[in-house]
Amino acid sequence: MKKRIFVNIHYLEIGGAERALLGLLSVFDSNKIDIDLFINQHTGEFMSLVPDFVNLLPEIPEYTCIERPIKDIVKEKYIGIALRRILARYKHKQYMKTLTVGERKHDSSIFQYVANAVETELPSLEYLGEYDLAISFLQPHNIVLNKVKAKKKICWIHTDYSTIHVNHDLELPVWQGFDRVVSISEDCTKSFLHCFPELSKKIILIENILSPLFVRQQAELEDVSIEMPSEAGVTKILSIGRFCPPKHFEAVPQICAEMERLGVNFKWYVIGYGPDAEIQEALDKYHMRHRMILLGKKTNPYPYIKACDIYAQPSIYEGKSVTVREAQILYKPVVITNYPTAKSQITNGVDGMIVPLDEYETAVGIADFIKKKNLRGKIIEYLKTHDFGNESEVRKIYNLIL
């Protein structure tokens, strides 16, 4: 008899965690496993990429109310959830008063306050029956912990906890309720256990699963030469990510300006979405609209990666960047900033480059990388002879239930 697995995620917007989930789902053996995927909100460009053998469970209205604007859910008469979210905001505001300025700047605890507050208003999912394994892929993890019936439950860490602040006492009971806590990298494990040393016996390492075959097939599906034209002497740089502080895209116009002064000819394309006021302001301030081109959201980013000369990740922090590995699968020289987990992703000078996390020094590093065509060529040859796929990681999940 096939084993039953339940998987939960908020939505399938374009993002690293969402792509990592699609990678995981794609390598499950449908002859051994029946998968039920429960998505809180059926939104996002990646919805169409859910594998055919995965059973997408129907959307439940109450679960869509966790993150949508409060005014919208009030109009729809979900008053209880709205009031609880307002209460969560109030409790979080009171908690913030106890923090230092630095802690407040990096605080991410609001999500757990909201999850705890709305939980009682969400219908149970136990009518779906008992699963052999329930997976919570993106925190907060309350839904899988308290709404699903399963013999074993595991949850994921996608974040470098050295870069954020959370309410330890509020989160700990949720993490403790799971049989295993999955970390995507050794660095993520270290930073998480620094915050939650009580959970050391629950940690298991399962890297983000990527299929080279899938990535390369997707890269052939579109011609993007109109959006990313090849121009003589112009190096095409590409970055992908949400417009949020960790990705640091608002610093790219300044980096571009420094690179221009250093005498390199390039265009820096960005696939992304989210609030872009800071980026737009910086583009005008540094007069870099001819260098930095915002391409917007793209359901399939792989043809764009294939079309670039260099993939760049200018982040302040990452857990373990999915797009960096995808770029390596497509044989692209990668340059990343020296965020805390950078060395767990790149061997400097071998399969990519790590540059200092400073606007000027980042510019110098990338400009130097553009000029060193021989080095880029050596990196490309290295990438072509190494396998950056890791489908075998799914065996760690099978070992929990088979």
Tab-separated table of C-alpha atoms in Angstrom:
chain	number	residue	atom	x	y	z
A	1	MET	CA	0.000	0.000	0.000
A	2	LYS	CA	1.285	3.461	-0.927
A	3	LYS	CA	2.204	5.889	1.845
A	4	ARG	CA	0.234	9.125	2.245
A	5	ILE	CA	2.032	12.474	2.577
A	6	PHE	CA	0.417	15.837	3.360
A	7	VAL	CA	2.285	19.010	2.361
A	8	ASN	CA	1.407	22.592	3.344
A	9	ILE	CA	2.645	25.964	2.060
A	10	HIS	CA	1.120	29.478	2.110
A	11	TYR	CA	0.931	30.082	-1.676
A	12	LEU	CA	3.035	29.510	-4.790
A	13	GLU	CA	4.345	32.955	-5.611
A	14	ILE	CA	7.686	33.210	-7.393
A	15	GLY	CA	10.302	32.575	-4.718
A	16	GLY	CA	13.126	30.317	-3.610
A	17	ALA	CA	11.155	28.301	-1.061
A	18	GLU	CA	8.329	27.815	-3.539
A	19	ARG	CA	10.741	26.558	-6.210
A	20	ALA	CA	12.374	24.295	-3.642
A	21	LEU	CA	8.967	22.776	-2.865
A	22	LEU	CA	8.297	22.148	-6.559
A	23	GLY	CA	11.688	20.467	-6.762
A	24	LEU	CA	10.823	18.226	-3.836
A	25	LEU	CA	7.404	17.316	-5.211
A	26	SER	CA	8.854	16.497	-8.638
A	27	VAL	CA	11.162	13.771	-7.311
A	28	PHE	CA	8.653	11.857	-5.197
A	29	ASP	CA	7.952	8.401	-6.604
A	30	SER	CA	4.229	8.332	-7.394
A	31	ASN	CA	4.348	4.524	-7.347
A	32	LYS	CA	5.259	4.645	-3.659
A	33	ILE	CA	3.647	7.864	-2.447
A	34	ASP	CA	0.264	9.596	-2.610
A	35	ILE	CA	0.714	13.318	-2.033
A	36	ASP	CA	-1.948	15.782	-0.920
A	37	LEU	CA	-0.831	19.399	-1.336
A	38	PHE	CA	-2.697	21.964	0.756
A	39	ILE	CA	-2.008	25.576	-0.271
A	40	ASN	CA	-3.556	28.223	1.981
A	41	GLN	CA	-4.163	30.579	-0.952
A	42	HIS	CA	-4.301	29.250	-4.502
A	43	THR	CA	-2.301	32.200	-5.803
A	44	GLY	CA	1.025	32.623	-7.512
A	45	GLU	CA	2.617	32.038	-10.886
A	46	PHE	CA	3.925	28.625	-9.819
A	47	MET	CA	0.454	27.131	-9.324
A	48	SER	CA	0.550	25.760	-12.878
A	49	LEU	CA	3.838	23.949	-12.178
A	50	VAL	CA	2.453	21.573	-9.549
A	51	PRO	CA	3.192	18.045	-10.870
A	52	ASP	CA	0.189	16.205	-12.320
A	53	PHE	CA	0.483	13.278	-9.907
A	54	VAL	CA	0.130	15.577	-6.879
A	55	ASN	CA	-3.423	15.922	-5.514
A	56	LEU	CA	-4.057	19.642	-5.037
A	57	LEU	CA	-6.587	19.931	-2.215
A	58	PRO	CA	-9.405	22.499	-2.511
A	59	GLU	CA	-8.875	25.962	-1.094
A	60	ILE	CA	-10.627	26.571	2.256
A	61	PRO	CA	-11.837	30.182	2.682
A	62	GLU	CA	-10.707	30.612	6.292
A	63	TYR	CA	-7.130	29.657	5.424
A	64	THR	CA	-6.993	32.326	2.723
A	65	CYS	CA	-7.631	34.942	5.425
A	66	ILE	CA	-4.326	34.450	7.251
A	67	GLU	CA	-2.364	36.901	5.109
A	68	ARG	CA	-4.850	38.805	2.944
A	69	PRO	CA	-5.620	42.456	3.850
A	70	ILE	CA	-7.795	42.686	6.964
A	71	LYS	CA	-10.234	45.072	5.270
A	72	ASP	CA	-10.896	42.432	2.591
A	73	ILE	CA	-11.649	39.616	5.009
A	74	VAL	CA	-13.925	41.907	7.072
A	75	LYS	CA	-15.960	42.558	3.906
A	76	GLU	CA	-16.260	38.800	3.511
A	77	LYS	CA	-17.590	38.487	7.078
A	78	TYR	CA	-14.569	36.676	8.569
A	79	ILE	CA	-14.756	38.957	11.586
A	80	GLY	CA	-13.256	36.466	14.058
A	81	ILE	CA	-10.041	36.060	12.057
A	82	ALA	CA	-9.822	39.822	11.490
A	83	LEU	CA	-10.154	40.556	15.218
A	84	ARG	CA	-7.561	37.938	16.098
A	85	ARG	CA	-5.109	39.391	13.603
A	86	ILE	CA	-5.640	42.850	15.110
A	87	LEU	CA	-5.035	41.361	18.568
A	88	ALA	CA	-1.857	39.710	17.270
A	89	ARG	CA	-0.620	43.059	16.000
A	90	TYR	CA	-1.275	44.624	19.393
A	91	LYS	CA	0.577	41.851	21.261
A	92	HIS	CA	3.465	42.100	18.844
A	93	LYS	CA	3.624	45.868	19.300
A	94	GLN	CA	3.838	45.389	23.066
A	95	TYR	CA	6.586	42.807	22.602
A	96	MET	CA	8.547	45.165	20.342
A	97	LYS	CA	8.749	47.668	23.199
A	98	THR	CA	10.935	45.177	25.106
A	99	LEU	CA	13.513	44.891	22.304
A	100	THR	CA	16.679	46.786	21.544
A	101	VAL	CA	16.872	48.983	18.441
A	102	GLY	CA	18.874	46.301	16.638
A	103	GLU	CA	16.411	43.554	17.545
A	104	ARG	CA	13.465	45.648	16.386
A	105	LYS	CA	15.172	46.285	13.041
A	106	HIS	CA	15.503	42.560	12.324
A	107	ASP	CA	12.405	41.298	14.101
A	108	SER	CA	10.355	38.617	12.328
A	109	SER	CA	8.215	37.511	15.244
A	110	ILE	CA	4.953	39.013	13.937
A	111	PHE	CA	4.298	35.911	11.806
A	112	GLN	CA	4.203	33.635	14.850
A	113	TYR	CA	1.947	36.049	16.737
A	114	VAL	CA	-0.538	35.963	13.844
A	115	ALA	CA	-0.330	32.179	13.459
A	116	ASN	CA	-1.017	31.593	17.139
A	117	ALA	CA	-3.861	34.102	17.152
A	118	VAL	CA	-5.837	32.819	14.154
A	119	GLU	CA	-5.351	29.112	14.708
A	120	THR	CA	-8.564	28.528	16.646
A	121	GLU	CA	-10.602	30.127	13.829
A	122	LEU	CA	-9.304	27.679	11.222
A	123	PRO	CA	-11.261	24.466	10.525
A	124	SER	CA	-9.624	21.143	11.330
A	125	LEU	CA	-8.176	19.168	8.435
A	126	GLU	CA	-8.473	15.822	10.195
A	127	TYR	CA	-11.424	14.915	7.966
A	128	LEU	CA	-8.749	14.126	5.347
A	129	GLY	CA	-7.779	11.078	7.401
A	130	GLU	CA	-4.454	10.055	8.896
A	131	TYR	CA	-1.281	10.578	6.899
A	132	ASP	CA	1.966	8.680	7.235
A	133	LEU	CA	3.826	11.987	7.094
A	134	ALA	CA	2.795	15.647	7.230
A	135	ILE	CA	5.188	18.313	5.953
A	136	SER	CA	5.052	22.007	6.824
A	137	PHE	CA	7.278	23.630	4.229
A	138	LEU	CA	7.198	27.279	5.301
A	139	GLN	CA	6.782	28.706	8.761
A	140	PRO	CA	4.806	29.470	10.849
A	141	HIS	CA	4.114	25.755	11.212
A	142	ASN	CA	0.916	25.813	13.284
A	143	ILE	CA	-1.372	24.368	10.603
A	144	VAL	CA	0.421	21.054	10.189
A	145	LEU	CA	1.105	20.828	13.910
A	146	ASN	CA	-2.451	21.354	15.119
A	147	LYS	CA	-4.862	20.869	12.205
A	148	VAL	CA	-3.579	17.697	10.520
A	149	LYS	CA	-3.572	14.083	11.696
A	150	ALA	CA	-0.351	12.232	10.869
A	151	LYS	CA	1.897	9.518	12.279
A	152	LYS	CA	4.939	11.761	11.813
A	153	LYS	CA	5.313	15.492	11.244
A	154	ILE	CA	8.291	17.455	9.945
A	155	CYS	CA	8.853	21.156	9.258
A	156	TRP	CA	11.411	23.204	7.331
A	157	ILE	CA	13.900	25.983	8.099
A	158	HIS	CA	14.699	28.197	5.091
A	159	THR	CA	16.165	31.139	7.007
A	160	ASP	CA	19.558	32.116	8.361
A	161	TYR	CA	18.597	32.812	11.989
A	162	SER	CA	21.744	34.843	12.590
A	163	THR	CA	20.161	37.614	10.514
A	164	ILE	CA	16.721	37.837	12.127
A	165	HIS	CA	15.188	38.188	15.576
A	166	VAL	CA	12.310	35.993	16.765
A	167	ASN	CA	10.414	35.521	20.014
A	168	HIS	CA	12.098	32.362	21.284
A	169	ASP	CA	9.488	31.518	23.914
A	170	LEU	CA	6.625	31.988	21.450
A	171	GLU	CA	8.123	29.832	18.687
A	172	LEU	CA	9.730	27.052	20.736
A	173	PRO	CA	6.531	25.099	21.545
A	174	VAL	CA	5.669	24.940	17.838
A	175	TRP	CA	9.077	23.607	16.802
A	176	GLN	CA	9.050	21.140	19.693
A	177	GLY	CA	5.793	19.634	18.487
A	178	PHE	CA	7.411	18.181	15.337
A	179	ASP	CA	9.230	14.882	15.039
A	180	ARG	CA	11.932	16.429	12.873
A	181	VAL	CA	13.046	19.931	11.909
A	182	VAL	CA	14.547	20.016	8.418
A	183	SER	CA	17.423	22.413	7.729
A	184	ILE	CA	18.547	23.162	4.164
A	185	SER	CA	22.230	23.744	4.998
A	186	GLU	CA	24.817	23.312	7.747
A	187	ASP	CA	25.024	27.088	8.211
A	188	CYS	CA	21.251	27.326	8.635
A	189	THR	CA	21.481	24.559	11.219
A	190	LYS	CA	24.177	26.365	13.206
A	191	SER	CA	22.329	29.675	13.300
A	192	PHE	CA	19.014	28.011	14.148
A	193	LEU	CA	20.496	25.976	17.011
A	194	HIS	CA	22.183	29.089	18.358
A	195	CYS	CA	18.661	30.450	18.800
A	196	PHE	CA	17.012	27.120	19.713
A	197	PRO	CA	19.669	24.855	21.307
A	198	GLU	CA	16.868	22.745	22.814
A	199	LEU	CA	16.070	21.364	19.348
A	200	SER	CA	19.477	19.868	18.482
A	201	LYS	CA	18.177	16.274	18.529
A	202	LYS	CA	15.364	17.060	16.101
A	203	ILE	CA	17.466	18.556	13.273
A	204	ILE	CA	17.902	16.687	9.994
A	205	LEU	CA	19.710	18.080	6.936
A	206	ILE	CA	17.827	17.883	3.628
A	207	GLU	CA	19.149	20.252	0.985
A	208	ASN	CA	16.808	22.014	-1.437
A	209	ILE	CA	16.117	19.460	-4.139
A	210	LEU	CA	16.808	20.471	-7.713
A	211	SER	CA	16.497	18.389	-10.853
A	212	PRO	CA	19.046	19.377	-13.541
A	213	LEU	CA	16.867	17.747	-16.204
A	214	PHE	CA	13.850	19.872	-15.206
A	215	VAL	CA	15.878	23.099	-15.059
A	216	ARG	CA	17.498	22.520	-18.450
A	217	GLN	CA	14.219	21.521	-20.092
A	218	GLN	CA	12.508	24.659	-18.781
A	219	ALA	CA	15.403	26.808	-20.026
A	220	GLU	CA	14.642	25.759	-23.625
A	221	LEU	CA	10.957	26.702	-23.593
A	222	GLU	CA	11.210	30.415	-24.422
A	223	ASP	CA	13.201	32.843	-26.531
A	224	VAL	CA	13.995	35.903	-24.401
A	225	SER	CA	16.277	37.661	-26.882
A	226	ILE	CA	13.929	40.648	-27.179
A	227	GLU	CA	13.988	41.325	-23.423
A	228	MET	CA	17.664	40.385	-23.001
A	229	PRO	CA	19.307	41.102	-26.372
A	230	SER	CA	22.909	40.173	-27.074
A	231	GLU	CA	24.961	43.287	-27.708
A	232	ALA	CA	28.588	43.368	-28.739
A	233	GLY	CA	30.828	44.101	-25.771
A	234	VAL	CA	27.947	44.176	-23.260
A	235	THR	CA	27.989	41.678	-20.382
A	236	LYS	CA	24.521	40.564	-19.321
A	237	ILE	CA	24.128	40.171	-15.551
A	238	LEU	CA	20.971	38.650	-14.062
A	239	SER	CA	19.523	38.567	-10.547
A	240	ILE	CA	16.281	37.003	-9.334
A	241	GLY	CA	14.340	37.559	-6.123
A	242	ARG	CA	11.618	39.375	-4.234
A	243	PHE	CA	12.060	43.086	-3.681
A	244	CYS	CA	12.727	42.920	0.053
A	245	PRO	CA	15.570	44.072	2.329
A	246	PRO	CA	17.471	40.733	2.456
A	247	LYS	CA	17.873	40.692	-1.342
A	248	HIS	CA	19.417	44.213	-1.278
A	249	PHE	CA	18.259	45.168	-4.777
A	250	GLU	CA	17.918	48.807	-3.730
A	251	ALA	CA	21.741	48.899	-3.617
A	252	VAL	CA	22.177	47.687	-7.216
A	253	PRO	CA	21.842	51.160	-8.852
A	254	GLN	CA	24.759	52.423	-6.740
A	255	ILE	CA	26.762	49.289	-7.543
A	256	CYS	CA	26.017	49.858	-11.236
A	257	ALA	CA	27.208	53.457	-11.008
A	258	GLU	CA	30.486	52.344	-9.433
A	259	MET	CA	30.934	49.647	-12.094
A	260	GLU	CA	30.345	52.189	-14.855
A	261	ARG	CA	33.063	54.396	-13.373
A	262	LEU	CA	35.359	51.355	-13.397
A	263	GLY	CA	34.997	51.170	-17.160
A	264	VAL	CA	33.013	47.972	-17.745
A	265	ASN	CA	30.118	47.750	-20.207
A	266	PHE	CA	27.154	45.775	-18.881
A	267	LYS	CA	23.429	45.574	-18.319
A	268	TRP	CA	22.045	44.236	-15.047
A	269	TYR	CA	18.648	42.571	-15.464
A	270	VAL	CA	16.449	41.796	-12.464
A	271	ILE	CA	13.511	39.383	-12.321
A	272	GLY	CA	11.480	40.195	-9.244
A	273	TYR	CA	8.433	41.718	-7.664
A	274	GLY	CA	7.274	43.561	-4.576
A	275	PRO	CA	7.514	47.153	-3.305
A	276	ASP	CA	10.078	48.878	-5.534
A	277	ALA	CA	9.945	52.514	-4.384
A	278	GLU	CA	13.497	52.387	-2.972
A	279	ILE	CA	14.816	50.791	-6.154
A	280	GLN	CA	13.100	53.377	-8.352
A	281	GLU	CA	14.412	56.204	-6.187
A	282	ALA	CA	17.962	54.828	-6.374
A	283	LEU	CA	17.712	54.379	-10.157
A	284	ASP	CA	16.877	58.065	-10.512
A	285	LYS	CA	19.469	59.162	-7.956
A	286	TYR	CA	22.324	57.351	-9.721
A	287	HIS	CA	20.915	57.741	-13.274
A	288	MET	CA	21.198	54.015	-13.937
A	289	ARG	CA	18.028	53.123	-15.841
A	290	HIS	CA	20.175	52.331	-18.886
A	291	ARG	CA	22.142	49.802	-16.794
A	292	MET	CA	19.630	48.201	-14.416
A	293	ILE	CA	16.545	46.805	-16.153
A	294	LEU	CA	13.606	45.492	-14.124
A	295	LEU	CA	11.935	42.625	-15.980
A	296	GLY	CA	9.107	42.051	-13.494
A	297	LYS	CA	7.699	38.642	-12.546
A	298	LYS	CA	8.506	35.606	-14.656
A	299	THR	CA	6.852	32.230	-14.175
A	300	ASN	CA	9.744	30.513	-15.920
A	301	PRO	CA	13.039	32.243	-15.056
A	302	TYR	CA	15.265	29.593	-16.605
A	303	PRO	CA	15.440	30.961	-20.193
A	304	TYR	CA	16.609	34.264	-18.685
A	305	ILE	CA	19.314	32.513	-16.672
A	306	LYS	CA	20.381	30.699	-19.826
A	307	ALA	CA	20.606	34.049	-21.662
A	308	CYS	CA	22.803	35.815	-19.100
A	309	ASP	CA	26.612	35.909	-18.926
A	310	ILE	CA	26.833	36.180	-15.135
A	311	TYR	CA	24.297	35.382	-12.433
A	312	ALA	CA	24.615	37.748	-9.447
A	313	GLN	CA	23.159	37.473	-5.944
A	314	PRO	CA	23.721	40.801	-4.101
A	315	SER	CA	21.933	39.674	-0.919
A	316	ILE	CA	22.551	40.697	2.667
A	317	TYR	CA	21.634	37.169	3.721
A	318	GLU	CA	20.338	33.894	2.330
A	319	GLY	CA	19.500	30.497	3.760
A	320	LYS	CA	20.789	28.634	0.726
A	321	SER	CA	19.922	30.321	-2.540
A	322	VAL	CA	18.005	28.089	-4.940
A	323	THR	CA	18.673	30.354	-7.920
A	324	VAL	CA	22.432	30.191	-7.399
A	325	ARG	CA	22.305	26.416	-7.801
A	326	GLU	CA	19.955	26.718	-10.772
A	327	ALA	CA	22.409	29.090	-12.449
A	328	GLN	CA	25.227	26.618	-11.829
A	329	ILE	CA	23.102	23.832	-13.353
A	330	LEU	CA	22.834	26.035	-16.461
A	331	TYR	CA	26.634	26.521	-16.452
A	332	LYS	CA	26.562	30.208	-15.557
A	333	PRO	CA	29.409	31.893	-13.646
A	334	VAL	CA	27.920	33.052	-10.356
A	335	VAL	CA	28.983	35.976	-8.202
A	336	ILE	CA	27.507	36.393	-4.719
A	337	THR	CA	28.129	38.826	-1.905
A	338	ASN	CA	29.801	37.613	1.259
A	339	TYR	CA	26.637	37.116	3.331
A	340	PRO	CA	26.988	34.816	6.382
A	341	THR	CA	26.160	31.569	4.542
A	342	ALA	CA	27.990	32.400	1.286
A	343	LYS	CA	30.847	29.947	1.801
A	344	SER	CA	28.392	27.085	2.188
A	345	GLN	CA	27.149	27.827	-1.337
A	346	ILE	CA	30.231	28.811	-3.341
A	347	THR	CA	33.852	27.704	-3.354
A	348	ASN	CA	35.441	31.013	-4.228
A	349	GLY	CA	37.216	30.957	-7.586
A	350	VAL	CA	36.178	27.366	-8.314
A	351	ASP	CA	32.419	27.255	-8.977
A	352	GLY	CA	31.750	30.975	-8.582
A	353	MET	CA	32.998	34.159	-6.934
A	354	ILE	CA	32.326	35.733	-3.541
A	355	VAL	CA	32.718	39.516	-3.370
A	356	PRO	CA	32.643	41.810	-0.300
A	357	LEU	CA	29.255	42.934	1.024
A	358	ASP	CA	29.806	46.642	0.414
A	359	GLU	CA	28.490	48.646	-2.536
A	360	TYR	CA	31.878	49.860	-3.762
A	361	GLU	CA	33.719	46.600	-3.089
A	362	THR	CA	30.883	44.616	-4.675
A	363	ALA	CA	31.211	46.784	-7.780
A	364	VAL	CA	34.982	46.294	-7.872
A	365	GLY	CA	34.566	42.525	-7.493
A	366	ILE	CA	31.974	42.180	-10.254
A	367	ALA	CA	33.855	44.511	-12.598
A	368	ASP	CA	37.001	42.474	-12.054
A	369	PHE	CA	35.037	39.271	-12.710
A	370	ILE	CA	33.738	40.701	-15.994
A	371	LYS	CA	37.283	41.539	-17.107
A	372	LYS	CA	38.644	38.083	-16.220
A	373	LYS	CA	37.185	36.104	-19.117
A	374	ASN	CA	39.648	33.260	-18.616
A	375	LEU	CA	38.550	32.790	-15.013
A	376	ARG	CA	34.900	32.768	-16.046
A	377	GLY	CA	35.748	30.218	-18.726
A	378	LYS	CA	37.436	27.947	-16.167
A	379	ILE	CA	34.421	28.192	-13.867
A	380	ILE	CA	32.079	27.289	-16.738
A	381	GLU	CA	34.184	24.223	-17.573
A	382	TYR	CA	34.114	23.194	-13.909
A	383	LEU	CA	30.315	23.542	-13.796
A	384	LYS	CA	29.947	21.390	-16.912
A	385	THR	CA	31.812	18.521	-15.262
A	386	HIS	CA	30.024	18.563	-11.901
A	387	ASP	CA	26.514	17.508	-10.944
A	388	PHE	CA	24.634	20.161	-8.986
A	389	GLY	CA	21.460	18.085	-8.813
A	390	ASN	CA	20.567	16.243	-5.641
A	391	GLU	CA	17.413	14.229	-6.261
A	392	SER	CA	18.762	11.570	-3.893
A	393	GLU	CA	17.981	13.861	-0.921
A	394	VAL	CA	14.377	12.614	-1.099
A	395	ARG	CA	15.568	9.292	0.318
A	396	LYS	CA	15.946	10.994	3.686
A	397	ILE	CA	12.199	11.601	3.665
A	398	TYR	CA	11.466	8.032	2.540
A	399	ASN	CA	13.567	6.780	5.457
A	400	LEU	CA	11.135	8.423	7.851
A	401	ILE	CA	8.129	6.480	6.579
A	402	LEU	CA	9.150	3.472	4.435
